[in-house]
């Protein structure tokens, strides 16, 4: 998961890479449904903790990849190779857990511009 997230959803991103990562994460999530914990101990059950953490990481990786794919701009330290224009502010946000039918649900809210007007970054 670390390699896929770093290579395909890392700082330099493209639609093709992110779609590939989303497919791989979906495959892992399907496999995760078959995970069983055999340790039935009630005190410091590391097997249970590891399974729980893996499930959480898969969910967060899915949210990150879906939201990154949805963002059709370069923003902050992340660069979309297929959308090089960088903006300082957008109005997208996500609701966590925000899941329906095992799909990431992305919502939006309006941007409230106060003192500084958003503008394109130029390097």
mmCIF file of N, CA and C in Angstrom:
data_model
loop_
_atom_site.group_PDB
_atom_site.id
_atom_site.type_symbol
_atom_site.label_atom_id
_atom_site.label_comp_id
_atom_site.label_asym_id
_atom_site.label_seq_id
_atom_site.Cartn_x
_atom_site.Cartn_y
_atom_site.Cartn_z
ATOM 1 N N UNK A 1 0.838 -1.176 0.000
ATOM 2 C CA UNK A 1 0.000 0.000 0.000
ATOM 3 C C UNK A 1 0.891 1.251 0.000
ATOM 4 N N UNK A 2 1.963 1.217 0.766
ATOM 5 C CA UNK A 2 2.856 2.368 0.836
ATOM 6 C C UNK A 2 3.394 2.719 -0.547
ATOM 7 N N UNK A 3 3.844 1.737 -1.289
ATOM 8 C CA UNK A 3 4.418 1.981 -2.619
ATOM 9 C C UNK A 3 3.363 2.525 -3.579
ATOM 10 N N UNK A 4 2.188 1.933 -3.609
ATOM 11 C CA UNK A 4 1.114 2.388 -4.505
ATOM 12 C C UNK A 4 0.711 3.826 -4.159
ATOM 13 N N UNK A 5 0.525 4.111 -2.879
ATOM 14 C CA UNK A 5 0.115 5.461 -2.480
ATOM 15 C C UNK A 5 1.209 6.477 -2.798
ATOM 16 N N UNK A 6 2.457 6.117 -2.579
ATOM 17 C CA UNK A 6 3.551 7.047 -2.856
ATOM 18 C C UNK A 6 3.723 7.263 -4.365
ATOM 19 N N UNK A 7 3.695 6.174 -5.127
ATOM 20 C CA UNK A 7 3.939 6.272 -6.569
ATOM 21 C C UNK A 7 2.762 6.862 -7.339
ATOM 22 N N UNK A 8 1.534 6.494 -6.968
ATOM 23 C CA UNK A 8 0.366 6.869 -7.775
ATOM 24 C C UNK A 8 -0.487 7.992 -7.177
ATOM 25 N N UNK A 9 -0.377 8.230 -5.876
ATOM 26 C CA UNK A 9 -1.195 9.258 -5.237
ATOM 27 C C UNK A 9 -0.296 10.202 -4.432
ATOM 28 N N UNK A 10 0.969 10.202 -4.728
ATOM 29 C CA UNK A 10 1.932 11.015 -3.997
ATOM 30 C C UNK A 10 1.951 12.454 -4.478
ATOM 31 N N UNK A 11 3.091 13.055 -4.414
ATOM 32 C CA UNK A 11 3.231 14.474 -4.759
ATOM 33 C C UNK A 11 2.926 14.723 -6.227
ATOM 34 N N UNK A 12 3.461 13.912 -7.111
ATOM 35 C CA UNK A 12 3.205 14.056 -8.553
ATOM 36 C C UNK A 12 2.195 13.003 -8.962
ATOM 37 N N UNK A 13 1.035 13.458 -9.432
ATOM 38 C CA UNK A 13 -0.099 12.566 -9.692
ATOM 39 C C UNK A 13 -0.574 12.704 -11.119
ATOM 40 N N UNK A 14 -1.217 11.639 -11.590
ATOM 41 C CA UNK A 14 -1.910 11.689 -12.877
ATOM 42 C C UNK A 14 -3.197 10.880 -12.737
ATOM 43 N N UNK A 15 -4.137 11.149 -13.613
ATOM 44 C CA UNK A 15 -5.413 10.435 -13.559
ATOM 45 C C UNK A 15 -5.203 8.926 -13.700
ATOM 46 N N UNK A 16 -4.359 8.539 -14.633
ATOM 47 C CA UNK A 16 -4.108 7.111 -14.873
ATOM 48 C C UNK A 16 -3.572 6.422 -13.615
ATOM 49 N N UNK A 17 -2.589 7.050 -12.952
ATOM 50 C CA UNK A 17 -2.007 6.460 -11.755
ATOM 51 C C UNK A 17 -2.998 6.367 -10.615
ATOM 52 N N UNK A 18 -3.791 7.426 -10.430
ATOM 53 C CA UNK A 18 -4.753 7.417 -9.330
ATOM 54 C C UNK A 18 -5.858 6.396 -9.556
ATOM 55 N N UNK A 19 -6.317 6.262 -10.804
ATOM 56 C CA UNK A 19 -7.332 5.240 -11.094
ATOM 57 C C UNK A 19 -6.772 3.842 -10.838
ATOM 58 N N UNK A 20 -5.522 3.640 -11.185
ATOM 59 C CA UNK A 20 -4.868 2.360 -10.924
ATOM 60 C C UNK A 20 -4.799 2.096 -9.419
ATOM 61 N N UNK A 21 -4.445 3.117 -8.641
ATOM 62 C CA UNK A 21 -4.369 2.978 -7.186
ATOM 63 C C UNK A 21 -5.739 2.658 -6.602
ATOM 64 N N UNK A 22 -6.780 3.327 -7.080
ATOM 65 C CA UNK A 22 -8.142 3.084 -6.580
ATOM 66 C C UNK A 22 -8.566 1.650 -6.849
ATOM 67 N N UNK A 23 -8.240 1.138 -8.026
ATOM 68 C CA UNK A 23 -8.564 -0.257 -8.350
ATOM 69 C C UNK A 23 -7.828 -1.219 -7.423
ATOM 70 N N UNK A 24 -6.563 -0.944 -7.164
ATOM 71 C CA UNK A 24 -5.768 -1.808 -6.296
ATOM 72 C C UNK A 24 -6.302 -1.763 -4.862
ATOM 73 N N UNK A 25 -6.655 -0.575 -4.388
ATOM 74 C CA UNK A 25 -7.206 -0.440 -3.031
ATOM 75 C C UNK A 25 -8.520 -1.197 -2.922
ATOM 76 N N UNK A 26 -9.372 -1.112 -3.957
ATOM 77 C CA UNK A 26 -10.639 -1.857 -3.954
ATOM 78 C C UNK A 26 -10.377 -3.362 -3.872
ATOM 79 N N UNK A 27 -9.364 -3.816 -4.578
ATOM 80 C CA UNK A 27 -8.991 -5.241 -4.527
ATOM 81 C C UNK A 27 -8.553 -5.621 -3.111
ATOM 82 N N UNK A 28 -7.729 -4.779 -2.491
ATOM 83 C CA UNK A 28 -7.269 -5.054 -1.124
ATOM 84 C C UNK A 28 -8.421 -5.033 -0.139
ATOM 85 N N UNK A 29 -9.357 -4.092 -0.319
ATOM 86 C CA UNK A 29 -10.509 -4.028 0.582
ATOM 87 C C UNK A 29 -11.372 -5.281 0.463
ATOM 88 N N UNK A 30 -11.501 -5.800 -0.739
ATOM 89 C CA UNK A 30 -12.257 -7.041 -0.930
ATOM 90 C C UNK A 30 -11.543 -8.209 -0.241
ATOM 91 N N UNK A 31 -10.241 -8.254 -0.366
ATOM 92 C CA UNK A 31 -9.463 -9.301 0.301
ATOM 93 C C UNK A 31 -9.521 -9.153 1.818
ATOM 94 N N UNK A 32 -9.551 -7.898 2.287
ATOM 95 C CA UNK A 32 -9.578 -7.640 3.727
ATOM 96 C C UNK A 32 -10.838 -8.212 4.374
ATOM 97 N N UNK A 33 -11.927 -8.286 3.638
ATOM 98 C CA UNK A 33 -13.170 -8.838 4.183
ATOM 99 C C UNK A 33 -13.014 -10.299 4.600
ATOM 100 N N UNK A 34 -11.979 -10.958 4.073
ATOM 101 C CA UNK A 34 -11.729 -12.360 4.412
ATOM 102 C C UNK A 34 -10.777 -12.521 5.599
ATOM 103 N N UNK A 35 -10.241 -11.408 6.115
ATOM 104 C CA UNK A 35 -9.301 -11.477 7.234
ATOM 105 C C UNK A 35 -10.020 -11.956 8.481
ATOM 106 N N UNK A 36 -9.413 -12.889 9.168
ATOM 107 C CA UNK A 36 -9.956 -13.413 10.418
ATOM 108 C C UNK A 36 -8.885 -13.322 11.492
ATOM 109 N N UNK A 37 -9.289 -12.945 12.677
ATOM 110 C CA UNK A 37 -8.383 -12.869 13.822
ATOM 111 C C UNK A 37 -8.538 -14.154 14.621
ATOM 112 N N UNK A 38 -7.435 -14.880 14.782
ATOM 113 C CA UNK A 38 -7.506 -16.154 15.501
ATOM 114 C C UNK A 38 -7.186 -16.009 16.985
ATOM 115 N N UNK A 39 -6.482 -14.935 17.344
ATOM 116 C CA UNK A 39 -6.154 -14.698 18.753
ATOM 117 C C UNK A 39 -7.402 -14.173 19.455
ATOM 118 N N UNK A 40 -7.872 -14.895 20.444
ATOM 119 C CA UNK A 40 -9.082 -14.484 21.165
ATOM 120 C C UNK A 40 -8.766 -13.823 22.498
ATOM 121 N N UNK A 41 -7.499 -13.530 22.734
ATOM 122 C CA UNK A 41 -7.094 -12.890 23.986
ATOM 123 C C UNK A 41 -7.757 -11.524 24.149
ATOM 124 N N UNK A 42 -8.017 -11.172 25.395
ATOM 125 C CA UNK A 42 -8.695 -9.908 25.675
ATOM 126 C C UNK A 42 -7.725 -8.837 26.176
ATOM 127 N N UNK A 43 -6.464 -9.204 26.367
ATOM 128 C CA UNK A 43 -5.473 -8.251 26.863
ATOM 129 C C UNK A 43 -4.363 -8.120 25.831
ATOM 130 N N UNK A 44 -4.147 -6.908 25.359
ATOM 131 C CA UNK A 44 -3.097 -6.577 24.400
ATOM 132 C C UNK A 44 -3.074 -7.560 23.229
ATOM 133 N N UNK A 45 -4.169 -7.637 22.530
ATOM 134 C CA UNK A 45 -4.314 -8.533 21.385
ATOM 135 C C UNK A 45 -3.739 -7.847 20.139
ATOM 136 N N UNK A 46 -2.469 -8.076 19.881
ATOM 137 C CA UNK A 46 -1.803 -7.396 18.763
ATOM 138 C C UNK A 46 -2.347 -7.844 17.412
ATOM 139 N N UNK A 47 -2.785 -9.063 17.305
ATOM 140 C CA UNK A 47 -3.363 -9.530 16.037
ATOM 141 C C UNK A 47 -4.639 -8.742 15.706
ATOM 142 N N UNK A 48 -5.481 -8.535 16.704
ATOM 143 C CA UNK A 48 -6.697 -7.746 16.517
ATOM 144 C C UNK A 48 -6.353 -6.292 16.187
ATOM 145 N N UNK A 49 -5.394 -5.722 16.901
ATOM 146 C CA UNK A 49 -4.978 -4.342 16.636
ATOM 147 C C UNK A 49 -4.435 -4.184 15.230
ATOM 148 N N UNK A 50 -3.619 -5.123 14.786
ATOM 149 C CA UNK A 50 -3.064 -5.053 13.426
ATOM 150 C C UNK A 50 -4.156 -5.135 12.368
ATOM 151 N N UNK A 51 -5.125 -6.005 12.567
ATOM 152 C CA UNK A 51 -6.231 -6.119 11.610
ATOM 153 C C UNK A 51 -7.054 -4.831 11.594
ATOM 154 N N UNK A 52 -7.332 -4.282 12.763
ATOM 155 C CA UNK A 52 -8.103 -3.043 12.866
ATOM 156 C C UNK A 52 -7.368 -1.896 12.185
ATOM 157 N N UNK A 53 -6.062 -1.771 12.437
ATOM 158 C CA UNK A 53 -5.275 -0.711 11.816
ATOM 159 C C UNK A 53 -5.223 -0.865 10.297
ATOM 160 N N UNK A 54 -5.101 -2.090 9.812
ATOM 161 C CA UNK A 54 -5.088 -2.315 8.363
ATOM 162 C C UNK A 54 -6.406 -1.878 7.741
ATOM 163 N N UNK A 55 -7.514 -2.212 8.368
ATOM 164 C CA UNK A 55 -8.816 -1.780 7.867
ATOM 165 C C UNK A 55 -8.925 -0.264 7.816
ATOM 166 N N UNK A 56 -8.437 0.407 8.860
ATOM 167 C CA UNK A 56 -8.460 1.867 8.888
ATOM 168 C C UNK A 56 -7.578 2.451 7.782
ATOM 169 N N UNK A 57 -6.393 1.891 7.595
ATOM 170 C CA UNK A 57 -5.495 2.392 6.554
ATOM 171 C C UNK A 57 -6.097 2.222 5.163
ATOM 172 N N UNK A 58 -6.770 1.110 4.935
ATOM 173 C CA UNK A 58 -7.415 0.897 3.634
ATOM 174 C C UNK A 58 -8.516 1.925 3.395
ATOM 175 N N UNK A 59 -9.306 2.218 4.422
ATOM 176 C CA UNK A 59 -10.369 3.218 4.286
ATOM 177 C C UNK A 59 -9.798 4.601 3.987
ATOM 178 N N UNK A 60 -8.771 4.994 4.721
ATOM 179 C CA UNK A 60 -8.172 6.311 4.523
ATOM 180 C C UNK A 60 -7.473 6.382 3.165
ATOM 181 N N UNK A 61 -6.798 5.326 2.753
ATOM 182 C CA UNK A 61 -6.159 5.314 1.434
ATOM 183 C C UNK A 61 -7.206 5.494 0.343
ATOM 184 N N UNK A 62 -8.362 4.868 0.503
ATOM 185 C CA UNK A 62 -9.452 4.997 -0.464
ATOM 186 C C UNK A 62 -9.947 6.444 -0.529
ATOM 187 N N UNK A 63 -10.158 7.061 0.630
ATOM 188 C CA UNK A 63 -10.624 8.451 0.678
ATOM 189 C C UNK A 63 -9.593 9.376 0.038
ATOM 190 N N UNK A 64 -8.327 9.202 0.377
ATOM 191 C CA UNK A 64 -7.268 10.059 -0.172
ATOM 192 C C UNK A 64 -7.205 9.925 -1.686
ATOM 193 N N UNK A 65 -7.208 8.701 -2.190
ATOM 194 C CA UNK A 65 -7.089 8.479 -3.631
ATOM 195 C C UNK A 65 -8.302 9.026 -4.386
ATOM 196 N N UNK A 66 -9.506 8.779 -3.874
ATOM 197 C CA UNK A 66 -10.717 9.276 -4.537
ATOM 198 C C UNK A 66 -10.754 10.803 -4.554
ATOM 199 N N UNK A 67 -10.404 11.424 -3.439
ATOM 200 C CA UNK A 67 -10.415 12.889 -3.377
ATOM 201 C C UNK A 67 -9.318 13.487 -4.252
ATOM 202 N N UNK A 68 -8.172 12.842 -4.301
ATOM 203 C CA UNK A 68 -7.090 13.330 -5.165
ATOM 204 C C UNK A 68 -7.499 13.245 -6.631
ATOM 205 N N UNK A 69 -8.170 12.176 -7.015
ATOM 206 C CA UNK A 69 -8.635 12.026 -8.397
ATOM 207 C C UNK A 69 -9.686 13.082 -8.721
ATOM 208 N N UNK A 70 -10.539 13.362 -7.775
ATOM 209 C CA UNK A 70 -11.607 14.342 -7.968
ATOM 210 C C UNK A 70 -11.076 15.771 -8.110
ATOM 211 N N UNK A 71 -9.925 16.051 -7.529
ATOM 212 C CA UNK A 71 -9.343 17.402 -7.541
ATOM 213 C C UNK A 71 -8.613 17.616 -8.868
ATOM 214 N N UNK A 72 -9.205 18.382 -9.748
ATOM 215 C CA UNK A 72 -8.629 18.607 -11.079
ATOM 216 C C UNK A 72 -7.827 19.907 -11.111
ATOM 217 N N UNK A 73 -6.854 19.972 -10.235
ATOM 218 C CA UNK A 73 -5.950 21.112 -10.164
ATOM 219 C C UNK A 73 -4.727 20.682 -9.370
ATOM 220 N N UNK A 74 -3.686 21.469 -9.465
ATOM 221 C CA UNK A 74 -2.539 21.281 -8.588
ATOM 222 C C UNK A 74 -2.787 22.172 -7.383
ATOM 223 N N UNK A 75 -2.509 21.639 -6.197
ATOM 224 C CA UNK A 75 -2.788 22.413 -4.992
ATOM 225 C C UNK A 75 -1.720 22.120 -3.947
ATOM 226 N N UNK A 76 -1.244 23.179 -3.306
ATOM 227 C CA UNK A 76 -0.264 23.002 -2.247
ATOM 228 C C UNK A 76 0.964 22.284 -2.769
ATOM 229 N N UNK A 77 1.374 21.258 -2.066
ATOM 230 C CA UNK A 77 2.556 20.499 -2.467
ATOM 231 C C UNK A 77 2.266 19.398 -3.458
ATOM 232 N N UNK A 78 1.005 19.227 -3.874
ATOM 233 C CA UNK A 78 0.640 18.165 -4.798
ATOM 234 C C UNK A 78 0.452 18.712 -6.201
ATOM 235 N N UNK A 79 0.986 18.003 -7.165
ATOM 236 C CA UNK A 79 0.942 18.456 -8.549
ATOM 237 C C UNK A 79 0.249 17.424 -9.420
ATOM 238 N N UNK A 80 -0.816 17.842 -10.087
ATOM 239 C CA UNK A 80 -1.473 16.986 -11.075
ATOM 240 C C UNK A 80 -0.748 17.187 -12.387
ATOM 241 N N UNK A 81 -0.135 16.154 -12.906
ATOM 242 C CA UNK A 81 0.597 16.251 -14.161
ATOM 243 C C UNK A 81 -0.328 16.565 -15.324
ATOM 244 N N UNK A 82 -1.611 16.159 -15.208
ATOM 245 C CA UNK A 82 -2.574 16.415 -16.272
ATOM 246 C C UNK A 82 -3.349 17.723 -16.047
ATOM 247 N N UNK A 83 -3.169 18.382 -14.901
ATOM 248 C CA UNK A 83 -3.768 19.685 -14.610
ATOM 249 C C UNK A 83 -2.713 20.545 -13.913
ATOM 250 N N UNK A 84 -1.808 21.153 -14.666
ATOM 251 C CA UNK A 84 -0.691 21.871 -14.042
ATOM 252 C C UNK A 84 -1.052 23.199 -13.385
ATOM 253 N N UNK A 85 -2.224 23.775 -13.678
ATOM 254 C CA UNK A 85 -2.597 25.052 -13.087
ATOM 255 C C UNK A 85 -2.779 24.891 -11.585
ATOM 256 N N UNK A 86 -2.107 25.718 -10.835
ATOM 257 C CA UNK A 86 -2.198 25.657 -9.368
ATOM 258 C C UNK A 86 -3.036 26.802 -8.843
ATOM 259 N N UNK A 87 -3.973 26.495 -7.979
ATOM 260 C CA UNK A 87 -4.801 27.519 -7.351
ATOM 261 C C UNK A 87 -4.520 27.506 -5.855
ATOM 262 N N UNK A 88 -4.708 28.633 -5.231
ATOM 263 C CA UNK A 88 -4.447 28.735 -3.799
ATOM 264 C C UNK A 88 -5.621 28.265 -2.956
ATOM 265 N N UNK A 89 -6.842 28.309 -3.482
ATOM 266 C CA UNK A 89 -8.000 27.984 -2.665
ATOM 267 C C UNK A 89 -9.082 27.350 -3.521
ATOM 268 N N UNK A 90 -9.720 26.323 -2.993
ATOM 269 C CA UNK A 90 -10.881 25.741 -3.653
ATOM 270 C C UNK A 90 -11.937 25.469 -2.596
ATOM 271 N N UNK A 91 -13.106 25.066 -3.044
ATOM 272 C CA UNK A 91 -14.202 24.856 -2.112
ATOM 273 C C UNK A 91 -14.538 23.411 -1.867
ATOM 274 N N UNK A 92 -13.660 22.497 -2.121
ATOM 275 C CA UNK A 92 -14.003 21.094 -1.914
ATOM 276 C C UNK A 92 -13.668 20.661 -0.497
ATOM 277 N N UNK A 93 -14.426 19.724 -0.019
ATOM 278 C CA UNK A 93 -14.163 19.133 1.281
ATOM 279 C C UNK A 93 -14.758 17.740 1.276
ATOM 280 N N UNK A 94 -14.379 16.945 2.250
ATOM 281 C CA UNK A 94 -14.960 15.610 2.357
ATOM 282 C C UNK A 94 -15.593 15.459 3.731
ATOM 283 N N UNK A 95 -16.582 14.614 3.792
ATOM 284 C CA UNK A 95 -17.190 14.273 5.066
ATOM 285 C C UNK A 95 -16.702 12.881 5.427
ATOM 286 N N UNK A 96 -16.180 12.742 6.613
ATOM 287 C CA UNK A 96 -15.740 11.420 7.048
ATOM 288 C C UNK A 96 -16.768 10.871 8.016
ATOM 289 N N UNK A 97 -17.115 9.618 7.985
ATOM 290 C CA UNK A 97 -16.602 8.635 7.063
ATOM 291 C C UNK A 97 -17.134 8.784 5.651
ATOM 292 N N UNK A 98 -18.296 9.390 5.442
ATOM 293 C CA UNK A 98 -18.774 9.705 4.102
ATOM 294 C C UNK A 98 -18.845 8.521 3.165
ATOM 295 N N UNK A 99 -19.252 7.383 3.639
ATOM 296 C CA UNK A 99 -19.263 6.190 2.805
ATOM 297 C C UNK A 99 -20.701 5.746 2.550
ATOM 298 N N UNK A 100 -21.024 5.481 1.297
ATOM 299 C CA UNK A 100 -22.293 4.873 0.923
ATOM 300 C C UNK A 100 -21.983 3.774 -0.064
ATOM 301 N N UNK A 101 -22.461 2.589 0.212
ATOM 302 C CA UNK A 101 -22.244 1.456 -0.688
ATOM 303 C C UNK A 101 -20.769 1.272 -1.010
ATOM 304 N N UNK A 102 -19.916 1.459 -0.003
ATOM 305 C CA UNK A 102 -18.479 1.253 -0.131
ATOM 306 C C UNK A 102 -17.832 2.202 -1.136
ATOM 307 N N UNK A 103 -18.454 3.351 -1.379
ATOM 308 C CA UNK A 103 -17.897 4.376 -2.269
ATOM 309 C C UNK A 103 -17.633 5.628 -1.451
ATOM 310 N N UNK A 104 -16.567 6.318 -1.784
ATOM 311 C CA UNK A 104 -16.266 7.585 -1.117
ATOM 312 C C UNK A 104 -17.239 8.634 -1.625
ATOM 313 N N UNK A 105 -17.846 9.361 -0.707
ATOM 314 C CA UNK A 105 -18.794 10.414 -1.064
ATOM 315 C C UNK A 105 -18.115 11.760 -0.814
ATOM 316 N N UNK A 106 -17.999 12.576 -1.840
ATOM 317 C CA UNK A 106 -17.309 13.852 -1.738
ATOM 318 C C UNK A 106 -18.336 14.974 -1.807
ATOM 319 N N UNK A 107 -18.292 15.859 -0.839
ATOM 320 C CA UNK A 107 -19.208 16.989 -0.806
ATOM 321 C C UNK A 107 -18.457 18.290 -0.982
ATOM 322 N N UNK A 108 -19.198 19.351 -1.211
ATOM 323 C CA UNK A 108 -18.605 20.666 -1.422
ATOM 324 C C UNK A 108 -19.298 21.691 -0.557
ATOM 325 N N UNK A 109 -18.577 22.730 -0.256
ATOM 326 C CA UNK A 109 -19.174 23.875 0.413
ATOM 327 C C UNK A 109 -18.572 25.127 -0.211
ATOM 328 N N UNK A 110 -19.299 26.222 -0.181
ATOM 329 C CA UNK A 110 -18.787 27.436 -0.838
ATOM 330 C C UNK A 110 -17.562 27.997 -0.119
ATOM 331 N N UNK A 111 -16.700 28.625 -0.892
ATOM 332 C CA UNK A 111 -15.524 29.282 -0.332
ATOM 333 C C UNK A 111 -15.936 30.676 0.120
ATOM 334 N N UNK A 112 -15.567 31.013 1.318
ATOM 335 C CA UNK A 112 -15.812 32.358 1.826
ATOM 336 C C UNK A 112 -14.494 33.125 1.704
ATOM 337 N N UNK A 113 -14.486 34.111 0.835
ATOM 338 C CA UNK A 113 -13.271 34.884 0.610
ATOM 339 C C UNK A 113 -13.300 36.099 1.522
ATOM 340 N N UNK A 114 -12.270 36.225 2.316
ATOM 341 C CA UNK A 114 -12.207 37.345 3.255
ATOM 342 C C UNK A 114 -11.198 38.376 2.748
ATOM 343 N N UNK A 115 -10.078 38.474 3.378
ATOM 344 C CA UNK A 115 -9.120 39.535 3.069
ATOM 345 C C UNK A 115 -8.346 39.315 1.768
ATOM 346 N N UNK A 116 -7.936 38.081 1.500
ATOM 347 C CA UNK A 116 -7.073 37.798 0.347
ATOM 348 C C UNK A 116 -7.843 37.075 -0.755
ATOM 349 N N UNK A 117 -7.787 37.598 -1.960
ATOM 350 C CA UNK A 117 -8.439 36.988 -3.110
ATOM 351 C C UNK A 117 -7.593 35.822 -3.615
ATOM 352 N N UNK A 118 -8.201 34.677 -3.953
ATOM 353 C CA UNK A 118 -7.419 33.583 -4.518
ATOM 354 C C UNK A 118 -6.885 33.959 -5.892
ATOM 355 N N UNK A 119 -5.718 33.478 -6.200
ATOM 356 C CA UNK A 119 -5.138 33.742 -7.517
ATOM 357 C C UNK A 119 -4.252 32.588 -7.907
ATOM 358 N N UNK A 120 -3.986 32.490 -9.187
ATOM 359 C CA UNK A 120 -3.169 31.409 -9.698
ATOM 360 C C UNK A 120 -1.730 31.576 -9.256
ATOM 361 N N UNK A 121 -1.119 30.472 -8.852
ATOM 362 C CA UNK A 121 0.294 30.517 -8.513
ATOM 363 C C UNK A 121 1.107 30.431 -9.790
ATOM 364 N N UNK A 122 2.112 31.217 -9.876
ATOM 365 C CA UNK A 122 3.034 31.156 -11.016
ATOM 366 C C UNK A 122 4.436 31.000 -10.481
ATOM 367 N N UNK A 123 5.176 30.101 -11.095
ATOM 368 C CA UNK A 123 6.528 29.819 -10.621
ATOM 369 C C UNK A 123 7.540 30.202 -11.663
#
